[in-house]
Coordinates of C-alpha atoms and ligand atoms in Angstrom, one line a residue:
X1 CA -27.6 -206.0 18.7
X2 CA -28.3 -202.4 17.7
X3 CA -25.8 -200.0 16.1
X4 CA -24.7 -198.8 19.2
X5 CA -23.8 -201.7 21.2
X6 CA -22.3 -203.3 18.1
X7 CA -20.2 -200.0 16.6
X8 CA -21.3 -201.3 12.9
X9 CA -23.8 -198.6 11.5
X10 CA -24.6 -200.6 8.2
X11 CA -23.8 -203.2 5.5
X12 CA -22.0 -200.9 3.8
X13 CA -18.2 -200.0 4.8
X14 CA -15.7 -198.3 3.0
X15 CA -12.1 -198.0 3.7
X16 CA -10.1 -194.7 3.5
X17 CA -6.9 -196.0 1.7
X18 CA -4.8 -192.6 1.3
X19 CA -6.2 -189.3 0.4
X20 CA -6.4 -189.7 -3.1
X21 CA -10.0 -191.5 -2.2
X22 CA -11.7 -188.7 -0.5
X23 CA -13.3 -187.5 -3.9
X24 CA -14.8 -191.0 -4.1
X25 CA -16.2 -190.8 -0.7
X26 CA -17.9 -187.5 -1.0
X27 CA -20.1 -185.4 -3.0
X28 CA -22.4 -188.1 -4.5
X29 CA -20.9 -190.8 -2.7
X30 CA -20.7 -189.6 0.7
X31 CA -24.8 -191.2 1.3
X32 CA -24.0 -194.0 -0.8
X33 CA -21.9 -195.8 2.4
X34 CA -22.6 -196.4 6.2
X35 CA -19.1 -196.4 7.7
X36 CA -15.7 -195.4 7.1
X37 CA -12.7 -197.8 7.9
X38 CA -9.8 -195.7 8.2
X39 CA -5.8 -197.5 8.6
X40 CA -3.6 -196.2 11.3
X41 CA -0.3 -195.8 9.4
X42 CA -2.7 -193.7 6.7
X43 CA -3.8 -191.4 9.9
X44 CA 0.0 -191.4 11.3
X45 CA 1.0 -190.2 7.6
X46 CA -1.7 -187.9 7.5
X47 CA -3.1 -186.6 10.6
X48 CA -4.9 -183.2 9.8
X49 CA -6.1 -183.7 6.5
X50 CA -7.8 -187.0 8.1
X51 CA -9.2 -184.8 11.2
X52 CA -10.5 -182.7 9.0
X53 CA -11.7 -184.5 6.3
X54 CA -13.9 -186.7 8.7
X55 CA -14.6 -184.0 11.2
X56 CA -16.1 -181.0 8.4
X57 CA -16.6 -183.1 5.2
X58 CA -17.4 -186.8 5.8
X59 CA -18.9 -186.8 9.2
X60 CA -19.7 -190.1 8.9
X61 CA -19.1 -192.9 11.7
X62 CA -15.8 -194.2 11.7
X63 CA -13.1 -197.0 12.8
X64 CA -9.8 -197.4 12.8
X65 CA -8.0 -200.1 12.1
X66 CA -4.7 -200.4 14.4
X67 CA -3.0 -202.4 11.7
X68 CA -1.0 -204.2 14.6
X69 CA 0.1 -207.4 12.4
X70 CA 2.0 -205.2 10.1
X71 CA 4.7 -205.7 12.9
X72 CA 5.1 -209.1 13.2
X73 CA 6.3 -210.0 9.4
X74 CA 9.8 -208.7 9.1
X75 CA 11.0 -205.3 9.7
X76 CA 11.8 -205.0 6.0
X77 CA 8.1 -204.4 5.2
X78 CA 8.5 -201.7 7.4
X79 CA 11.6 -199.5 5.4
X80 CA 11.2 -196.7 3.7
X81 CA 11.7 -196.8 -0.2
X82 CA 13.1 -193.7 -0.5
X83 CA 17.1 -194.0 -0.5
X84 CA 17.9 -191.2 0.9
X85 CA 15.8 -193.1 4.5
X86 CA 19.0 -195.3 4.6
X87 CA 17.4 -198.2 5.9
X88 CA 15.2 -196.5 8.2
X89 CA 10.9 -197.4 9.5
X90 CA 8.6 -194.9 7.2
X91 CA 8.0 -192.4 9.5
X92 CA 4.4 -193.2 9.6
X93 CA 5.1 -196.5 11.1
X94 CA 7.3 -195.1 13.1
X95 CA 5.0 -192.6 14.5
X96 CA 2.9 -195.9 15.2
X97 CA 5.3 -197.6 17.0
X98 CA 5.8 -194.9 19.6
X99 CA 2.3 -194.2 19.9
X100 CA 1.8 -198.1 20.6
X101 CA 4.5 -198.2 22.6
X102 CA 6.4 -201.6 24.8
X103 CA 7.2 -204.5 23.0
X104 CA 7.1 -202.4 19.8
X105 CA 9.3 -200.1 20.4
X106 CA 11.8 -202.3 21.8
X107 CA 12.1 -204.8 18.7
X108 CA 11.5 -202.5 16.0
X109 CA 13.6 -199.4 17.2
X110 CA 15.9 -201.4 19.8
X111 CA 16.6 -204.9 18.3
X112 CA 15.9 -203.9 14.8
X113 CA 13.6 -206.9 14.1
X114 CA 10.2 -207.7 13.7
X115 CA 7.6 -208.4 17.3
X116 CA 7.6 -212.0 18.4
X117 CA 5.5 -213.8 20.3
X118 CA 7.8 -213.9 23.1
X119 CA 8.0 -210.4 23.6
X120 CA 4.3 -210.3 24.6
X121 CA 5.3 -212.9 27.7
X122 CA 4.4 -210.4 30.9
X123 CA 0.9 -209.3 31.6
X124 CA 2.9 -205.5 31.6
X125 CA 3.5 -205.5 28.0
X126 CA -0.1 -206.6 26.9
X127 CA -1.5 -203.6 29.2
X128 CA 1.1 -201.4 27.9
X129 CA 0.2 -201.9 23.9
X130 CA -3.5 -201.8 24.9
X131 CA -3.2 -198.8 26.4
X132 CA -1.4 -197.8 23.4
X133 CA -3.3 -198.8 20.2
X134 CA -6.5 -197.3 22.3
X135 CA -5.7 -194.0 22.9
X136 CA -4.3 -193.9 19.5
X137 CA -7.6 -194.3 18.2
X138 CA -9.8 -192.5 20.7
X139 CA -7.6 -189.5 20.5
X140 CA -5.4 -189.0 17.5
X141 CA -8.0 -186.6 15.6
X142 CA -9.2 -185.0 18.5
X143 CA -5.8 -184.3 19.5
X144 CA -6.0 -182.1 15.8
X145 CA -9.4 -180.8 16.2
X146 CA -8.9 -179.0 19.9
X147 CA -5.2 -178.7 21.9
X148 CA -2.6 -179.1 19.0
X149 CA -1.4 -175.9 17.1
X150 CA -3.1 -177.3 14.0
X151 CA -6.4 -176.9 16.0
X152 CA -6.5 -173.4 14.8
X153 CA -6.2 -173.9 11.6
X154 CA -8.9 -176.6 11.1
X155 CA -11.3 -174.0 13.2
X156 CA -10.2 -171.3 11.3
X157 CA -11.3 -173.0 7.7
X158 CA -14.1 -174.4 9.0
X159 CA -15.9 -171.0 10.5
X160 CA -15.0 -169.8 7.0
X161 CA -16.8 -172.4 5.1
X162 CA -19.1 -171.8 7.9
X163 CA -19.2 -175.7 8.9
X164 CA -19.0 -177.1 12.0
X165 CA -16.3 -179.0 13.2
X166 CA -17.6 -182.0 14.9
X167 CA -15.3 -184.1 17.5
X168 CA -14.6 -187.2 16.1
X169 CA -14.9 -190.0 18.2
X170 CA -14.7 -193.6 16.3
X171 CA -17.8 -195.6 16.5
X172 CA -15.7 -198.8 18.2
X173 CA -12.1 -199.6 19.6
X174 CA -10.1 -201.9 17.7
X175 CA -8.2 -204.3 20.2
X176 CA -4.6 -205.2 19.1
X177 CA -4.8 -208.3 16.8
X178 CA -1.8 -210.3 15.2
X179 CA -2.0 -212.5 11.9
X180 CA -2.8 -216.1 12.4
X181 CA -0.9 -218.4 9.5
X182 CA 2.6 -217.9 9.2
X183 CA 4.7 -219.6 12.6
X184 CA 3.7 -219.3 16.3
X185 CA 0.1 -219.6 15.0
X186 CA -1.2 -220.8 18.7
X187 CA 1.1 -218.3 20.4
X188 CA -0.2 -215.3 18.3
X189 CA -3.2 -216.5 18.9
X190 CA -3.0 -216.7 22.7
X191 CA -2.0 -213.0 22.7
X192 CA -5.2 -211.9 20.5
X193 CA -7.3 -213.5 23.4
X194 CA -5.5 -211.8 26.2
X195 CA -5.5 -208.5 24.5
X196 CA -9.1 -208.8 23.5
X197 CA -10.1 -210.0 26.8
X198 CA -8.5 -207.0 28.9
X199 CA -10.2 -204.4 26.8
X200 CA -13.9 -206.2 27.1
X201 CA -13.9 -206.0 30.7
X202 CA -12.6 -202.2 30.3
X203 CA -13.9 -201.0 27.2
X204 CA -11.8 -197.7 26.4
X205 CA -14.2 -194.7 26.0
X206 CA -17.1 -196.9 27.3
X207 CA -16.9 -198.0 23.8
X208 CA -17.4 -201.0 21.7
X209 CA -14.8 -202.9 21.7
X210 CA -14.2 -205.3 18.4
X211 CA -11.9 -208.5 17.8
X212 CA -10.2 -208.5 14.3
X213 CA -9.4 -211.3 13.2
X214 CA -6.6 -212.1 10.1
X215 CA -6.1 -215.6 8.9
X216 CA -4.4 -217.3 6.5
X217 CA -6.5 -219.4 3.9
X218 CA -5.3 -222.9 4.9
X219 CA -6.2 -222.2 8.1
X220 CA -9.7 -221.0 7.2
X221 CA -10.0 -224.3 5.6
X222 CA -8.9 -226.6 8.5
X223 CA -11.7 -227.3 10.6
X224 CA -9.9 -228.5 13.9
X225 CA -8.2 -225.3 14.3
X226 CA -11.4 -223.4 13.1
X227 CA -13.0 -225.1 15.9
X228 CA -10.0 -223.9 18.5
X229 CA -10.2 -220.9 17.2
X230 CA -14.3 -220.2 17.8
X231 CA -14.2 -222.0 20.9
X232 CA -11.2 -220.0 22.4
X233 CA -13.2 -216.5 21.5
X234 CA -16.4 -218.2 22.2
X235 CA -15.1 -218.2 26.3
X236 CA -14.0 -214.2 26.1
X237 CA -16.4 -212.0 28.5
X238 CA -17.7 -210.0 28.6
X239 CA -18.2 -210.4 23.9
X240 CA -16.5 -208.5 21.7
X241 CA -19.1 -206.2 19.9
X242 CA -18.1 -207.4 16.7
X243 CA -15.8 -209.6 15.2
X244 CA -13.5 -207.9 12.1
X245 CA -13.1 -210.5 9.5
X246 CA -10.2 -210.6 7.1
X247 CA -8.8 -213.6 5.4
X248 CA -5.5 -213.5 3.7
X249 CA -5.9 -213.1 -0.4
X250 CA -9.3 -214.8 -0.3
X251 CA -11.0 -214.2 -3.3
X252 CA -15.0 -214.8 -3.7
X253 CA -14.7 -215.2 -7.6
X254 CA -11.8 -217.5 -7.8
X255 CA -12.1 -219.5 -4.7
X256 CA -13.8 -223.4 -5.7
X257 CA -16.8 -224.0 -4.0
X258 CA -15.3 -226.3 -0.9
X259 CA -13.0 -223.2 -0.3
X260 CA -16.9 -220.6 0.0
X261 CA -17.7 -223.5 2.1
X262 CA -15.1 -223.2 4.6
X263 CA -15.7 -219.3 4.2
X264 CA -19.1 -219.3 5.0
X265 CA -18.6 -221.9 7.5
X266 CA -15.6 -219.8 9.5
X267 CA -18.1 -216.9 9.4
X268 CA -21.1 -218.7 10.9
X269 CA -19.0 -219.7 13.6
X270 CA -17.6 -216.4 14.6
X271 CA -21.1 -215.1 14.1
X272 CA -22.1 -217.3 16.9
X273 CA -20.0 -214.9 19.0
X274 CA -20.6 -211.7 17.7
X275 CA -21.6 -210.1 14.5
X276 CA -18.9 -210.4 11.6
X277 CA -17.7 -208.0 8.8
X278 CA -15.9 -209.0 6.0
X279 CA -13.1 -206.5 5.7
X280 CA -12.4 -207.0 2.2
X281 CA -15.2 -208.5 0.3
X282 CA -17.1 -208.3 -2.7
X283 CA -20.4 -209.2 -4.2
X284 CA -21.4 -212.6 -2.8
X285 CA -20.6 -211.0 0.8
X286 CA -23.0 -208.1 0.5
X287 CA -25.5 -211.3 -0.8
X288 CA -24.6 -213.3 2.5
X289 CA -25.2 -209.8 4.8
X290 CA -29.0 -208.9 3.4
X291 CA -30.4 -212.9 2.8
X292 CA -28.4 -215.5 4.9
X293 CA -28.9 -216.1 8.6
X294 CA -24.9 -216.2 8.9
X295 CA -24.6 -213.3 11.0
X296 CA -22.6 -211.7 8.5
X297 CA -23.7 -207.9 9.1
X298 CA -21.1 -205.5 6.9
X299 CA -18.8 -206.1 3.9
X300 CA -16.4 -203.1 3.7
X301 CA -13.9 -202.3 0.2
X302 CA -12.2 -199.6 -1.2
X303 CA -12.6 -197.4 -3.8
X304 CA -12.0 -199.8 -6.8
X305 CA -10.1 -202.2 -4.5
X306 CA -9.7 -204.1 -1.4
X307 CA -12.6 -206.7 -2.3
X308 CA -9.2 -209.7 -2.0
X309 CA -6.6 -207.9 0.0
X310 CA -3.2 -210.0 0.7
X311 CA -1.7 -209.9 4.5
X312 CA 1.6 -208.7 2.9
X313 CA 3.0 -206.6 1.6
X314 CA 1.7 -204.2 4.6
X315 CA 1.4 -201.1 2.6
X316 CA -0.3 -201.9 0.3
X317 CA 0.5 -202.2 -3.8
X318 CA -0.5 -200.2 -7.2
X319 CA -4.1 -199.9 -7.6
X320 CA -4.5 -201.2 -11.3
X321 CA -7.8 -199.7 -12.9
X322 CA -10.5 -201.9 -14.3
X323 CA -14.0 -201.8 -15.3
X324 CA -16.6 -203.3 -12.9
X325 CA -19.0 -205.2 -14.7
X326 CA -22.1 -204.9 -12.7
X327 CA -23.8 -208.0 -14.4
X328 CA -21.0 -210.3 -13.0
X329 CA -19.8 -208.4 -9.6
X330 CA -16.1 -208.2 -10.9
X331 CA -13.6 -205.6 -12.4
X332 CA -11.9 -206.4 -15.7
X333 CA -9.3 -205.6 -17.8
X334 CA -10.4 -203.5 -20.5
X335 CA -10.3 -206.4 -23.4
X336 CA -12.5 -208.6 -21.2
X337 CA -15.0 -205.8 -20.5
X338 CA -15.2 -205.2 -24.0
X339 CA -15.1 -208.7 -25.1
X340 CA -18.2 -209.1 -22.4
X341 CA -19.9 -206.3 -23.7
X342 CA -20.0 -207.4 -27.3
X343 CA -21.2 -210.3 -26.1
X344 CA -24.2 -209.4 -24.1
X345 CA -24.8 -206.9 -27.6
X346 CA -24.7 -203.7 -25.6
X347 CA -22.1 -202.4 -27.7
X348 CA -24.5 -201.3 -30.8
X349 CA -26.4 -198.4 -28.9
X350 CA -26.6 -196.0 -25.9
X351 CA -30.0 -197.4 -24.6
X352 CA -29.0 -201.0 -24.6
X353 CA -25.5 -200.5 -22.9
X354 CA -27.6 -198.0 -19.8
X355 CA -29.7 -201.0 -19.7
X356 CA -27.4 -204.3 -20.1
X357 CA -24.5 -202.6 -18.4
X358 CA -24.5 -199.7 -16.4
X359 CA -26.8 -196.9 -16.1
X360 CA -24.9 -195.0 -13.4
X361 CA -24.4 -191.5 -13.5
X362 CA -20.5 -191.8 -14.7
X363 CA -22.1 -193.8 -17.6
X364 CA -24.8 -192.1 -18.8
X365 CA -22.4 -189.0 -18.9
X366 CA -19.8 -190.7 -20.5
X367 CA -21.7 -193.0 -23.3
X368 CA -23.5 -190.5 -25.1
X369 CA -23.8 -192.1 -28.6
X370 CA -21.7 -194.9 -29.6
X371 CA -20.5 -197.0 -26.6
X372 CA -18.1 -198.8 -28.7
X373 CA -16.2 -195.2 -28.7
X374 CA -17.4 -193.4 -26.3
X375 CA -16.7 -196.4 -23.7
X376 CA -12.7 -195.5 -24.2
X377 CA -12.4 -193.2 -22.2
X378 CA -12.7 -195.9 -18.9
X379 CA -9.5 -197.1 -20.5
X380 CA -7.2 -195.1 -21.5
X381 CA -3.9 -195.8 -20.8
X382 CA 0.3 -195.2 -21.5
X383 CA 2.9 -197.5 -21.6
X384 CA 5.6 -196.9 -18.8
X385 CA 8.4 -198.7 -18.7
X386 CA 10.3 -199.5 -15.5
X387 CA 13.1 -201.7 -14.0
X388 CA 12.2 -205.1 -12.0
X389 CA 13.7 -208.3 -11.1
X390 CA 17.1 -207.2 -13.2
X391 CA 15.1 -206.3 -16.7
X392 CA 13.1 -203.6 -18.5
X393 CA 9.6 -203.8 -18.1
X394 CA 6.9 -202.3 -19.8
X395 CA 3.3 -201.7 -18.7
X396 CA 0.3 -199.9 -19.6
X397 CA -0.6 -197.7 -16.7
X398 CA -4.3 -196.1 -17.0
X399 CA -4.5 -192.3 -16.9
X400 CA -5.2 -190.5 -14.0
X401 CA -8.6 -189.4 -16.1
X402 CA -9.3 -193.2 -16.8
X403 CA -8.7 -194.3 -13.2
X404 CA -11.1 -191.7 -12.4
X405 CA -13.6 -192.6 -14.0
X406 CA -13.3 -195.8 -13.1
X407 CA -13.8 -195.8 -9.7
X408 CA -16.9 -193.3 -10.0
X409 CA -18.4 -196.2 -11.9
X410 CA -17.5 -198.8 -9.3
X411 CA -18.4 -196.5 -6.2
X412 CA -22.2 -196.0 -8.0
X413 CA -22.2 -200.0 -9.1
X414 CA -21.3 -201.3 -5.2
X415 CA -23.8 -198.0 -4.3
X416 CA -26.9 -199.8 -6.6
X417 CA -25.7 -203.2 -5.4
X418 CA -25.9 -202.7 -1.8
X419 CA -29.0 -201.0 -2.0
X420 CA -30.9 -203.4 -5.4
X421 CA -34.1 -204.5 -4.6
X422 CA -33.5 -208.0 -6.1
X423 CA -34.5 -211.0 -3.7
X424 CA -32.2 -214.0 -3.4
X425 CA -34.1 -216.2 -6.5
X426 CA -33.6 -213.1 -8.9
X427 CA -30.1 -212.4 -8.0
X428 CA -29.4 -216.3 -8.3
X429 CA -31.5 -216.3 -11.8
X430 CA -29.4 -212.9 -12.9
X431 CA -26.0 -214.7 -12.3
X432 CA -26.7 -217.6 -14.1
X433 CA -28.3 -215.7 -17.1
X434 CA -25.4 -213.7 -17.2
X435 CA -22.4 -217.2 -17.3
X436 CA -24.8 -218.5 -20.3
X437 CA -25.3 -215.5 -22.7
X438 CA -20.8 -215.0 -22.1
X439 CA -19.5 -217.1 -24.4
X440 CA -17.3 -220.0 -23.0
X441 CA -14.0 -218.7 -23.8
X442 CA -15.1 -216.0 -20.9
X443 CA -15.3 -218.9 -18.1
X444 CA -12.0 -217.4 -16.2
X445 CA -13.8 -214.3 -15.6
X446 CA -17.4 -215.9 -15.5
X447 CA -16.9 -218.8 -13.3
X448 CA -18.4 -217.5 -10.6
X449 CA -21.7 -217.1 -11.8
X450 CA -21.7 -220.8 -11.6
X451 CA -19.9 -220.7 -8.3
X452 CA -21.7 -218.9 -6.7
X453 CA -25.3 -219.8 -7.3
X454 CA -24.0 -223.8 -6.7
X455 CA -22.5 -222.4 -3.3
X456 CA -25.8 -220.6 -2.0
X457 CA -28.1 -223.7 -2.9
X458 CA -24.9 -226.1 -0.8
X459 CA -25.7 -223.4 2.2
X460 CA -29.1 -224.3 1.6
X461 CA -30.6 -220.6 0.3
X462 CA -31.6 -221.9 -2.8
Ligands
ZN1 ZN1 -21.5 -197.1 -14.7

């Protein structure tokens, strides 16, 4: 299926996580990616600076993700922190909720609870939230780029930048989607189906239209219900153009190999269907998209996150800087990146760092002479302290300058790695070069470089 019929524009997707990441996704970055994967309570929250950051700036293609299951696991998830709110839905979930519409409204603002499956009994209330979390998508930015009052502004900066403002249409329409793991598992799922299946036969906007898909991990690793599961989607028509991927805290370097097995195995079967994307994965997705015949096609993450993502909380925690090490596809804490790096002996000079761990633009700028010192700087930090669970505690929180940095390191490494010109025997060789020269006291951040190659022969790419 080509890009069009699909909606997927490439391997490589990115997800817009607050506005704090548009740095990372332009400039140098912005041809690094294919596709942007934007949240809808981050578009609620923010809906001019998105409009026109993807309308003059990124101008990439786009989706957005109606992040529907954030209703469905208490309202409490939902609250504002803030305590002057007094107990009241964030206004960007709010914003949601009217925009959606029906059964939302009614529980959340009305009943003051969380959706249930029952509240999705009449064929009314499906039409009336896919009618909802459509236009929401097709028309939230456009609504900023031509009749709001805001319109004038955005034209008015763009003719003086002299850019054009484009109309922003997203390259596929998300149908509502509810998480699959918790209770009501078979009811939930009953109401993806029906939602999916009403906006296949009318596709909003004449465009794609995709199934996302949320599971838990026991689920992902029980085949009976993974066989419900494919063979209830496998009898939607006319076929979602893609199926979104996302399964709750799975974690490709931690996960034993009988857990990558039922992974890989989940995503062959929904690729039966329709192409999948992981929407958070790491590493050994972006190897399953380019060699395996799984019809994995995209991998999306964030900028220095999202490659595990848990279903809850909804909104998402504290980004924690790390270092990516390209040699093992996984961020660390700064005494294991170090620890690594002494290891491999890149410490001792510039030229053997650039060439035994990173010779992306961040770090040639950054390790200038002695990498031992100059590396720092990735890690700088301050202890905070701050009150949790009825005590004191105290953490080192990286600098704004560190966390920079950071994530201009990871956004060049998952740039090279998308892009390397390795074939499957040399990236299998690479990993398990790179488990033997770390010594064994590194196997909790290593392990996967065993994993991983073990798990490709099982799948039979070895
Ligand atoms: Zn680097």
């Amino acid at each position: 299926m080509s890009s069009q019929t699909t909606g997927i524009t490439g391997r490589h997707l990115v997800r817009y996580g607050t506005p704090a990441d548009q740095k990372y996704l332009l400039g140098p970055f912005r041809d690094t990616y294919d596709q942007l994967v934007v949240n809808a309570n981050m578009l609620a929250h923010a809906p001019l600076a998105i409009a026109g950051f993807l309308s003059r700036e990124a101008k990439k293609p786009f989706i957005i993700d109606p992040n529907t299951h954030a209703f469905q696991h208490g309202r409490d998830f939902l609250l504002s922190e803030s305590k002057a709110s007094d107990g009241k839905v964030k206004k960007s979930w709010q914003k949601l909720i009217d925009a959606y519409g029906g059964p939302f409204a009614e529980a959340i603002h009305v009943a003051e609870r969380s959706i249930l499956p029952n509240d999705f009994k009449s064929d009314v209330s499906i039409e009336t939230i896919c009618a909802g979390v459509a236009d929401f998508q097709l028309k939230t930015i456009n609504s900023y780029l031509t009749d709001k009052k805001d319109a004038k502004y955005l034209k008015f900066v763009s003719k003086a930048k002299g850019i054009r403002l484009d109309v922003c249409t997203p390259s596929l329409i998300v149908a509502p989607y509810f998480y699959l793991g918790d209770k009501n598992t078979a009811e939930w799922m009953e109401i993806n189906i029906r939602c999916l299946r009403l906006m296949t036969k009318i596709p909003p906007g004449g465009l794609p239209v995709a199934a996302e898909i949320v599971i838990s991990r026991p689920l992902m690793t029980d085949k009976n219900f993974v066989d419900h599961l494919c063979s209830s989607y496998s009898k939607i028509h006319p076929t979602p153009s893609c199926i979104l991927l996302w399964v709750d805290e799975f974690a490709e370097h931690t996960a034993k190999i009988n857990e990558l097995m039922s992974w890989a195995h989940l995503i062959d079967r929904l690729g039966q269907i329709a192409p999948v994307v992981n929407m958070h994965g790491g590493y050994l997705s972006t190897i399953l998209s380019k060699f395996t015949k799984i019809n994995l096609r995209a991998v999306c993450h964030g900028p220095e996150y999202g490659e595990t993502r848990a279903v809850i909380p909804v909104g998402g925690g504290i980004p924690v800087s790390k270092f990516y090490l390209p040699a093992l596809h996984h961020r660390l804490s700064p005494a294991h990146a170090v620890g690594a790096i002494q290891a491999l002996g890149a410490m001792n000079d510039r030229a053997t760092f650039l060439l035994k761990v990173c010779n992306c633009a961040q770090c040639q700028a950054i390790i200038t002479d002695d990498p031992e010192i100059d590396i720092k700087v990735y890690f700088n930090a301050n202890a905070k302290s701050f009150w949790s669970g009825g005590r004191w505690i105290t953490r080192e929180f990286p600098t704004g300058e560190a966390s920079d940095l950071c994530t201009k390191h990871y956004m060049y490494c998952k740039a090279a790695e998308f892009t390397e010109s390795d074939d499957l025997k040399s990236v299998i060789a690479k990993l398990k070069s790179i488990h033997k020269e770390l010594p064994e006291s590194s196997d909790h951040i290593s392990s996967h470089a065993v994993t991983w190659p073990a798990f490709l022969k099982k799948i039979g790419l070895d």
